[in-house]
Amino acid sequence: MRALISRCHSLCLSTSLELTFASSRRAPRRGFSTGLVAAKMDNNKTTKYSRWTKDALIKRIQALEEANSNLAMGLAPPEKPPQKKKAEHKMDPSKYSTRLVAFKLAYLGKRYGGFEFATDAALPSIEEELWKAFVKSCLIFPEKPEEVNWDSIEYSKCGRTDRGVSAFGQVIVVRVRSKRPLPKTEEPVVLGGEGGEADEAVAEEQREFNDFSDELPYCKMLNRLLPPDIRMLAWCPTTPPEFSARYDCRERQYRYFFTQPAFAPLPNSTENPDVKNTTKIKGGWLDIEAMKVAAKKFEGSHDFRNFCKVDSCKPNLSFERQVFESDIVEVKDSGTALPFLDRDEFRPDPSSGFDLQGKLPSVYYFHVRGTAFLWHQIRCMVAVIFMVGQGLEDPSIVDRLLDVEAEPRRPNYVLAEETPLVLWDCIFPRPSKPENALNWVYLGEDSPINQHGVTGLMNLMWEYWHERKMDELLAGQLFNVISSQADISLCKDPNATIQLPASTRMFEGGHKERLVGKYQPVLKKTRLPSPEDIFDKEAKRKGYANAAEMREARAKKFEERRAQAAAEVSEPPIEEIALEEQLDRE
């Protein structure tokens, strides 16, 4: 996106300069000045490209490149034969009513740079794809369709997943077009007699509006336009008028998936004895029971500053979070078996107490439920749990890092990979607002064809799943062929290295292990700056003496804007959290 925006800027400037130079050759001095002013104006306009969608930027670049090429060659724009213009069928928003609708959606985040639209992101965002679908389906009518700007349509979202993170229960709220009839001015109508048509019109108006037979099929419309890895699952016909997907959420649930073993274990004969002595657990295998013990320690209310990335723009941020449940759960019957894992030379020592039954590899997930989470909190929690699972740390490391008096600064450990993480579900409403409950209508509950038809959700997802399942099956079969061919005990090369170098292999959630040399315990790692140090640095960057002064200035702004909002009767009151967010962006 950044490269596209930069290209648009340079082409706009180049085209403007060409036009200025051309006008200076054809016109007197005054014309040159006019052209220069026009060039400056056009250059100023390019700032608008920062919020354009990728498709709109590409079209603009193509048009500018064609214009620039013609100007460089001294050619006039090609004259096209006169054609009868087709009447543009633009929808008039004033002719339609609107309604606030909550949507539940799912997406696989591997191809995306995160949920939120970002102007400098290298990958597309989920919000950009949603914006294009809502605009193309004419469910919203923005003044500038090419710019991603949700401000005018009462938009809110429950979770802001990072790059690569998926969601199977994300919730957004949008004010969209509706087929509900607009309120009409009352006019006297004579009933009976020869006014049969009038009677029918009145009866039609008085008939109760049905949210399924009369309303637009929102989810079906959007799924036709969205990429196959983004799906609308449900909508709520009874969305409360003041509902917020973020502030009305009572609970967010996440799952982080991994396999057992986590990466390919080595045969016993090739393992370096120095590495064996580092941990009692064979490389690649995880101690699930120890991971469960560590996971349970997160439950309750704690200060999670050692399990997150500190956002320097939020000096008033509290690191206290409540976790309702935290556990390691096995996924039954989920994977393709790899028979080589049944051979003793690849399995952990029986004395280690591992209970390995059924097909291997098996699949597990870290399950966590809480009110809200800090930036990268779950990935930090998972990273520490993986260290425990590999026998590199004791479960008590969680207790030590939760004790912020003993450990006020986070050790610089590596976060777990992002792609196995899923925002599993969002639960509504908050206990303080029971009236903001959502009654979901899932796709297929309105009509079975929408679930199981040719273009139904199940049929489309089967196609998407089957393609990836074939990849898994073929890769598994190839793995089995390779693992059964070579007899490594022959060692026909007398100079061959039998044992691998002494380097600890660490699992961090990715597709393979990372060699780290000699393992350094968490509590011996270098410490990151404390949150207060980070806030002070940001405050000085913004011209304040320290974070305390910045907080005081923000508090004054906060009170001023609250008073201003209260004075304007026509404006709804500003929620404190929303106002804090607005100040964070300044």
XYZ file of C-alpha atoms in Angstrom:
586
model
C 0.000 0.000 0.000
C 2.792 2.425 0.883
C 4.445 1.825 -2.506
C 1.151 2.394 -4.334
C 0.503 5.645 -2.486
C 4.043 6.837 -3.215
C 3.602 5.963 -6.899
C 0.341 7.961 -7.034
C 2.057 10.957 -5.453
C 4.981 10.889 -7.884
C 2.732 10.432 -10.929
C 0.473 13.300 -9.840
C 3.496 15.574 -9.455
C 4.992 14.441 -12.753
C 1.728 14.942 -14.630
C 1.231 18.383 -13.094
C 4.761 19.437 -14.081
C 4.218 18.208 -17.640
C 1.000 20.190 -17.860
C 2.737 23.272 -16.452
C 5.604 22.988 -18.926
C 3.210 22.466 -21.804
C 1.117 25.475 -20.802
C 4.262 27.641 -20.522
C 5.173 26.855 -24.121
C 1.705 27.597 -25.432
C 0.692 30.559 -23.263
C 2.142 33.849 -22.019
C 3.701 34.287 -18.571
C 0.347 34.528 -16.818
C -0.557 31.106 -18.118
C 2.645 29.676 -16.664
C 1.752 31.009 -13.223
C -1.703 29.528 -13.485
C -0.215 26.185 -14.430
C 2.206 26.316 -11.485
C -0.625 27.064 -9.078
C -2.571 24.180 -10.572
C 0.438 21.914 -10.068
C 0.679 22.906 -6.406
C -3.036 22.360 -5.890
C -2.889 18.952 -7.523
C 0.112 18.015 -5.419
C -1.777 18.980 -2.262
C -4.665 16.756 -3.281
C -2.455 13.680 -3.268
C -2.626 13.482 0.510
C -6.082 11.976 0.105
C -4.567 8.777 -1.292
C -3.542 7.639 2.198
C -6.982 6.110 2.859
C -7.721 4.789 -0.636
C -8.306 1.090 -1.189
C -5.723 -0.911 -3.117
C -8.054 -1.348 -6.118
C -8.769 2.392 -6.308
C -5.049 3.185 -6.120
C -4.230 0.787 -8.967
C -6.914 2.330 -11.211
C -5.646 5.806 -10.409
C -2.039 4.806 -11.179
C -3.060 3.313 -14.529
C -4.909 6.497 -15.491
C -2.009 8.726 -14.419
C 0.575 6.586 -16.210
C -1.430 6.771 -19.446
C -1.825 10.548 -19.128
C 1.840 11.002 -18.241
C 2.958 8.884 -21.203
C 0.829 10.910 -23.638
C 2.143 14.205 -22.260
C 5.756 13.057 -22.429
C 5.342 12.210 -26.115
C 3.514 15.469 -26.803
C 0.332 13.638 -27.693
C -3.141 14.856 -27.016
C -5.452 12.461 -25.223
C -6.791 9.938 -27.766
C -10.089 10.988 -29.231
C -12.733 8.363 -28.881
C -15.673 8.155 -31.280
C -18.802 9.652 -29.786
C -20.774 7.014 -27.989
C -24.177 7.123 -26.548
C -23.707 7.426 -22.835
C -25.459 4.870 -20.741
C -27.520 6.303 -17.996
C -25.807 5.754 -14.671
C -28.089 3.937 -12.283
C -26.909 5.412 -9.011
C -28.977 4.666 -5.970
C -30.404 7.641 -4.124
C -29.719 7.100 -0.400
C -32.592 9.421 0.541
C -35.056 6.903 -0.879
C -34.016 4.178 1.550
C -34.273 3.712 5.253
C -31.329 2.463 7.324
C -30.890 0.253 10.349
C -28.077 -0.538 12.771
C -27.006 -4.163 12.291
C -24.517 -6.309 14.180
C -22.680 -8.901 12.061
C -20.730 -11.953 13.174
C -17.957 -12.888 10.766
C -15.023 -15.262 10.423
C -11.744 -14.915 8.582
C -8.417 -16.668 8.169
C -5.821 -14.009 8.825
C -2.744 -15.503 7.154
C -3.043 -13.338 4.004
C -3.864 -10.122 5.823
C -1.949 -7.425 7.644
C -4.461 -7.374 10.508
C -8.090 -6.473 10.988
C -7.726 -2.682 11.070
C -7.105 -0.699 7.900
C -3.644 0.875 7.899
C -2.335 3.238 5.250
C 1.263 2.013 5.521
C 0.553 -1.738 5.635
C 2.225 -4.024 3.099
C -0.687 -6.495 3.173
C -4.419 -5.857 2.740
C -6.565 -5.613 5.863
C -9.857 -7.260 6.742
C -11.492 -3.841 7.124
C -10.495 -2.875 3.583
C -12.127 -6.013 2.160
C -15.244 -5.399 4.261
C -15.380 -1.778 3.106
C -15.244 -2.757 -0.564
C -18.009 -5.345 -0.088
C -20.309 -2.955 1.801
C -19.772 -0.207 -0.793
C -20.210 -2.458 -3.838
C -23.403 -3.982 -2.440
C -24.748 -0.437 -1.830
C -25.359 -1.202 1.817
C -23.547 2.031 2.676
C -23.293 5.288 0.714
C -20.027 7.063 1.591
C -19.231 10.384 -0.073
C -15.850 8.997 -1.190
C -16.231 5.262 -1.867
C -12.539 4.887 -2.719
C -11.509 5.980 0.793
C -11.820 3.618 3.742
C -13.565 5.764 6.344
C -16.116 4.215 8.701
C -16.701 7.362 10.778
C -20.083 8.336 9.325
C -21.894 4.986 9.575
C -21.892 4.235 13.327
C -19.276 1.528 12.877
C -17.709 -0.385 15.749
C -15.698 -3.600 16.101
C -15.165 -6.007 18.963
C -11.566 -7.120 18.441
C -8.543 -5.666 16.658
C -6.611 -8.743 15.620
C -2.986 -8.304 14.521
C -1.301 -9.397 11.315
C -1.791 -13.094 10.595
C -4.319 -13.648 13.415
C -7.643 -15.282 12.483
C -11.127 -14.874 13.952
C -14.114 -17.207 13.952
C -16.397 -14.999 16.045
C -15.495 -11.380 15.251
C -18.354 -8.881 15.625
C -18.851 -5.553 13.867
C -21.736 -3.078 13.844
C -22.667 -0.990 10.789
C -25.603 1.231 9.851
C -26.738 -0.210 6.527
C -29.430 0.270 3.906
C -32.736 -1.410 4.662
C -35.909 -2.310 2.770
C -38.028 -1.065 5.633
C -40.461 1.488 4.205
C -39.706 5.099 4.975
C -42.263 6.886 7.171
C -44.791 8.652 4.969
C -46.800 11.791 5.561
C -50.360 11.035 6.526
C -52.833 11.715 3.748
C -56.565 11.084 3.845
C -57.427 7.934 1.939
C -60.964 6.983 0.971
C -61.564 3.296 1.580
C -64.143 1.062 -0.047
C -66.114 1.685 -3.214
C -63.935 1.673 -6.312
C -60.711 2.337 -4.431
C -59.534 -1.279 -4.377
C -55.948 -0.351 -5.214
C -55.869 2.222 -2.429
C -57.185 -0.377 0.000
C -54.406 -2.773 -1.013
C -51.742 -0.045 -0.629
C -52.933 0.792 2.870
C -53.010 -2.877 3.802
C -49.465 -3.288 2.491
C -48.264 -0.353 4.577
C -49.973 -1.670 7.678
C -48.539 -5.188 7.273
C -45.810 -5.898 9.783
C -42.326 -5.852 8.275
C -40.680 -9.287 8.271
C -36.926 -9.280 8.863
C -36.427 -12.349 6.680
C -38.945 -12.332 3.846
C -38.933 -8.543 3.422
C -35.394 -7.509 4.378
C -32.215 -7.607 2.314
C -30.242 -10.900 2.664
C -27.270 -9.107 4.181
C -24.936 -12.047 4.826
C -25.640 -13.656 1.459
C -25.031 -10.374 -0.381
C -21.736 -9.751 1.372
C -20.440 -13.309 0.998
C -20.822 -13.020 -2.773
C -18.383 -10.101 -2.754
C -15.941 -11.041 -0.012
C -12.843 -13.208 -0.567
C -13.345 -16.911 0.274
C -11.286 -16.605 3.477
C -13.678 -13.963 4.898
C -17.236 -15.144 5.604
C -20.290 -13.524 7.144
C -21.833 -16.013 9.568
C -24.790 -14.254 11.168
C -26.615 -10.974 11.712
C -28.791 -9.579 14.484
C -32.167 -8.140 13.399
C -32.737 -6.676 16.869
C -29.487 -4.759 17.330
C -30.042 -2.168 20.113
C -29.852 1.440 18.868
C -26.917 2.409 21.146
C -25.033 -0.881 20.777
C -21.223 -0.865 20.564
C -19.394 -4.010 19.476
C -16.425 -3.061 21.639
C -17.836 -1.547 24.808
C -20.788 -3.938 25.172
C -18.658 -7.093 24.962
C -18.640 -9.104 28.177
C -16.101 -11.751 27.233
C -13.579 -12.509 24.510
C -12.356 -16.045 23.865
C -9.094 -16.945 22.139
C -7.527 -20.234 21.073
C -3.912 -20.859 20.102
C -3.391 -24.134 18.207
C -0.287 -26.332 18.191
C 0.699 -29.940 17.553
C 2.260 -32.691 19.647
C 5.116 -33.055 18.781
C 5.627 -29.366 18.064
C 8.353 -29.980 15.463
C 10.029 -33.026 13.924
C 11.961 -34.939 16.627
C 15.421 -36.309 15.863
C 16.321 -40.000 16.129
C 18.175 -40.753 19.351
C 21.391 -41.592 17.524
C 21.787 -38.075 16.082
C 21.016 -36.074 19.214
C 23.901 -34.264 20.866
C 24.332 -35.410 24.506
C 25.084 -31.837 25.611
C 21.632 -30.784 24.445
C 20.038 -33.823 26.050
C 21.343 -32.669 29.412
C 19.713 -29.230 29.022
C 16.212 -30.614 29.426
C 14.691 -33.929 30.412
C 12.219 -33.696 27.498
C 13.214 -34.958 24.068
C 13.388 -32.158 21.495
C 10.119 -31.598 19.664
C 7.843 -33.102 22.321
C 5.856 -31.067 24.828
C 4.974 -31.831 28.440
C 1.239 -31.178 28.196
C 0.604 -31.688 31.914
C 3.220 -29.085 32.883
C 1.693 -26.690 30.339
C -1.712 -27.147 31.934
C -0.277 -26.307 35.350
C 1.317 -23.143 33.955
C -1.860 -22.135 32.084
C -4.031 -22.378 35.204
C -1.830 -19.832 36.970
C -3.107 -17.095 34.632
C -6.676 -17.403 35.938
C -7.974 -14.529 38.068
C -7.130 -10.825 38.145
C -3.455 -10.021 37.628
C -1.103 -7.310 36.443
C 0.025 -8.573 33.014
C 2.713 -5.978 32.248
C 5.272 -8.790 31.868
C 2.993 -10.550 29.390
C 2.345 -7.797 26.832
C 3.861 -5.154 24.602
C 3.502 -1.677 26.130
C 1.702 0.870 23.953
C 3.568 4.160 24.491
C 0.545 6.187 23.323
C -1.601 5.077 26.266
C -0.033 6.483 29.455
C -3.227 5.904 31.451
C -3.373 2.236 30.520
C -4.000 -0.226 33.337
C -2.275 -3.588 33.071
C -4.827 -5.267 35.318
C -6.846 -7.888 33.420
C -9.230 -10.608 34.509
C -8.904 -14.086 33.010
C -11.942 -16.325 33.561
C -10.429 -19.539 32.224
C -7.020 -20.672 30.963
C -6.284 -24.253 29.960
C -4.716 -26.653 27.431
C -7.313 -28.688 25.504
C -6.883 -31.566 23.048
C -8.670 -31.509 19.680
C -9.983 -35.018 19.003
C -9.655 -36.661 15.548
C -8.138 -33.630 13.897
C -5.010 -34.617 12.014
C -3.268 -36.918 9.573
C -1.142 -39.649 11.172
C 2.624 -39.796 10.567
C 3.685 -43.408 11.290
C 7.383 -42.596 11.809
C 6.413 -41.022 15.163
C 5.493 -44.488 16.435
C 9.113 -45.655 16.213
C 10.953 -45.756 19.557
C 13.954 -43.801 18.275
C 11.750 -40.720 17.739
C 9.662 -40.965 20.900
C 10.507 -39.583 24.360
C 12.027 -41.861 26.947
C 9.335 -43.966 28.691
C 10.706 -42.852 32.061
C 9.682 -39.249 31.321
C 6.067 -40.173 32.048
C 4.641 -39.161 28.667
C 1.318 -40.840 27.883
C 1.282 -40.906 24.061
C -1.791 -42.686 22.747
C -3.679 -42.661 19.477
C -2.569 -41.147 16.191
C 0.375 -38.786 16.171
C 0.820 -35.918 15.761
C -2.084 -34.864 17.965
C -3.494 -31.340 18.091
C -4.041 -29.109 21.135
C -4.971 -25.508 21.790
C -4.403 -22.998 24.556
C -7.868 -21.806 25.570
C -8.284 -18.451 27.319
C -11.355 -16.414 28.241
C -11.326 -12.897 29.637
C -12.941 -9.485 29.583
C -10.255 -7.890 27.412
C -6.583 -8.405 26.638
C -3.508 -6.231 26.296
C -1.446 -5.798 23.152
C 0.192 -9.172 22.296
C -0.834 -10.495 25.717
C -1.925 -13.940 24.542
C 1.154 -14.465 22.379
C 3.335 -13.614 25.387
C 1.407 -16.023 27.581
C 1.750 -18.785 24.974
C 5.495 -18.136 24.566
C 6.098 -18.747 28.277
C 3.824 -21.822 28.292
C 5.836 -23.301 25.406
C 9.053 -22.815 27.396
C 7.460 -24.767 30.236
C 6.232 -27.446 27.830
C 9.758 -27.970 26.479
C 11.169 -28.361 29.970
C 13.200 -25.156 29.674
C 11.288 -23.408 32.473
C 9.345 -24.537 35.523
C 5.606 -23.665 35.738
C 6.509 -21.363 38.650
C 7.959 -18.895 36.098
C 4.392 -17.681 35.554
C 4.038 -16.794 39.247
C 7.346 -14.940 39.163
C 6.429 -12.849 36.099
C 2.989 -12.022 37.521
C 4.706 -10.607 40.626
C 5.394 -7.106 39.268
C 7.024 -5.980 42.513
C 9.690 -8.644 42.106
C 9.828 -8.279 38.310
C 8.811 -4.711 37.331
C 10.364 -5.003 33.827
C 9.599 -7.663 31.245
C 12.420 -10.014 30.226
C 13.121 -9.774 26.502
C 11.776 -13.182 25.439
C 10.455 -13.906 21.939
C 6.701 -13.770 21.315
C 4.889 -16.811 19.965
C 4.018 -16.810 16.248
C 0.778 -15.078 15.266
C -0.845 -17.398 12.691
C -2.064 -20.178 15.075
C -3.997 -17.612 17.147
C -7.769 -17.314 16.673
C -10.287 -14.893 18.176
C -12.741 -17.696 18.810
C -15.819 -15.853 20.037
C -17.162 -12.612 21.509
C -19.890 -12.819 24.143
C -22.500 -10.105 24.788
C -23.798 -8.160 26.698
C -21.991 -6.594 29.627
C -23.657 -7.377 32.977
C -24.410 -3.656 33.442
C -26.362 -3.502 30.155
C -28.504 -6.649 29.829
C -30.744 -4.853 27.334
C -27.878 -4.944 24.796
C -28.022 -8.697 24.289
C -27.718 -9.952 20.699
C -30.037 -12.571 19.205
C -28.011 -13.991 16.332
C -29.634 -15.363 13.192
C -27.090 -17.619 11.500
C -26.927 -18.041 7.753
C -29.221 -20.960 6.923
C -31.688 -20.306 9.741
C -33.530 -17.921 7.441
C -33.486 -20.402 4.546
C -31.753 -23.834 4.429
C -30.610 -23.109 0.873
C -28.377 -20.335 2.183
C -26.491 -22.962 4.173
C -26.590 -26.051 1.927
C -27.424 -24.761 -1.559
C -25.048 -24.643 -4.523
C -23.858 -21.218 -3.389
C -24.576 -21.910 0.283
C -22.058 -21.250 3.021
C -21.354 -24.952 3.698
C -20.794 -25.760 0.033
C -18.412 -22.830 -0.484
C -16.457 -23.660 2.659
C -16.245 -27.336 1.627
C -14.496 -26.280 -1.581
C -12.112 -24.051 0.354
C -11.434 -26.771 2.973
C -11.080 -29.617 0.462
C -8.320 -27.839 -1.453
C -6.274 -27.436 1.726
C -7.106 -30.946 2.945
C -5.675 -32.394 -0.277
C -2.497 -30.383 0.328
C -2.285 -31.860 3.841
C -2.924 -35.414 2.646
C -0.372 -35.266 -0.156
C 2.230 -33.650 2.099
C 1.570 -36.372 4.698
C 1.944 -39.160 2.164
C 5.168 -37.634 0.855
C 6.425 -37.359 4.445
C 5.693 -41.060 4.986
C 7.529 -42.022 1.792
C 10.621 -40.011 2.743
C 10.684 -41.200 6.373
C 10.551 -44.882 5.332
C 13.236 -44.857 2.620
C 16.618 -44.215 4.238
C 18.400 -46.502 6.715
C 20.558 -43.990 8.603
C 22.378 -46.758 10.510
C 24.341 -47.647 7.344
C 26.354 -44.395 7.477
C 28.264 -45.209 4.253
C 30.321 -42.007 4.430
C 33.118 -42.631 7.003
C 33.610 -38.871 7.414
C 29.945 -38.123 7.973
C 28.854 -36.161 11.045
C 26.726 -38.443 13.182
C 25.515 -35.984 15.815
C 24.119 -32.525 15.280
C 25.759 -29.404 16.826
C 24.981 -28.651 20.463
C 22.240 -26.057 20.036
C 18.901 -25.952 21.814
C 15.956 -26.206 19.451
C 13.112 -23.980 20.638
C 9.485 -24.059 19.564
C 7.754 -20.675 19.351
C 4.544 -21.577 17.533
C 5.924 -21.487 13.996
C 6.284 -24.225 11.389
C 9.777 -25.193 12.535
C 12.083 -24.882 15.512
C 14.611 -22.100 16.082
C 18.218 -22.831 17.016
C 19.182 -20.672 20.014
C 22.552 -22.120 21.018
C 22.815 -22.487 24.772
C 19.428 -21.738 26.318
C 19.280 -18.645 28.510
C 16.608 -18.815 31.253
C 13.915 -16.155 31.168
C 14.945 -14.480 34.405
C 18.515 -14.083 33.126
C 17.499 -12.344 29.907
C 17.954 -8.585 29.464
C 15.046 -6.480 30.709
C 12.951 -4.165 28.563
C 12.264 -0.603 29.783
C 9.538 -0.297 32.406
C 6.134 1.025 31.289
C 6.787 4.355 33.044
C 10.111 4.760 31.220
C 8.337 4.095 27.915
C 5.621 6.644 28.746
C 8.223 9.258 29.769
C 10.050 8.806 26.468
C 6.841 9.263 24.500
C 5.890 12.326 26.581
C 9.242 13.979 25.867
C 8.814 13.233 22.171
C 5.527 15.143 22.295
C 7.056 18.111 24.104
C 6.160 17.317 27.720
C 8.597 17.085 30.603
C 7.468 13.589 31.565
C 4.506 11.226 31.517
C 2.921 12.846 34.588
C 2.756 16.212 32.824
C 1.292 14.581 29.723
C -1.364 12.834 31.825
C -2.293 16.139 33.470
C -2.632 17.872 30.095
C -4.734 15.009 28.745
C -6.974 15.140 31.817
C -7.662 18.835 31.186
C -8.523 18.144 27.552
C -10.726 15.297 28.678
C -12.739 17.508 31.017
C -13.001 20.300 28.444
C -14.399 17.981 25.798
C -16.811 16.363 28.224
C -18.120 19.798 29.184
C -18.395 20.772 25.518
C -20.285 17.582 24.673
C -22.637 18.078 27.625
C -23.349 21.653 26.524
C -24.371 20.552 23.040
C -27.791 19.055 23.617
C -28.033 17.721 20.077
C -24.890 15.641 20.493
C -24.945 12.285 22.315
C -22.754 12.061 25.419
C -19.209 10.879 24.785
C -18.251 7.660 26.555
C -15.140 8.054 28.666
C -13.320 5.198 26.944
C -14.123 6.574 23.488
C -12.837 10.003 24.496
C -9.648 8.470 25.863
C -9.112 6.756 22.511
C -9.608 10.044 20.698
C -6.964 11.700 22.866
C -4.580 8.769 22.254
C -4.712 9.448 18.522
C -3.722 13.099 18.942
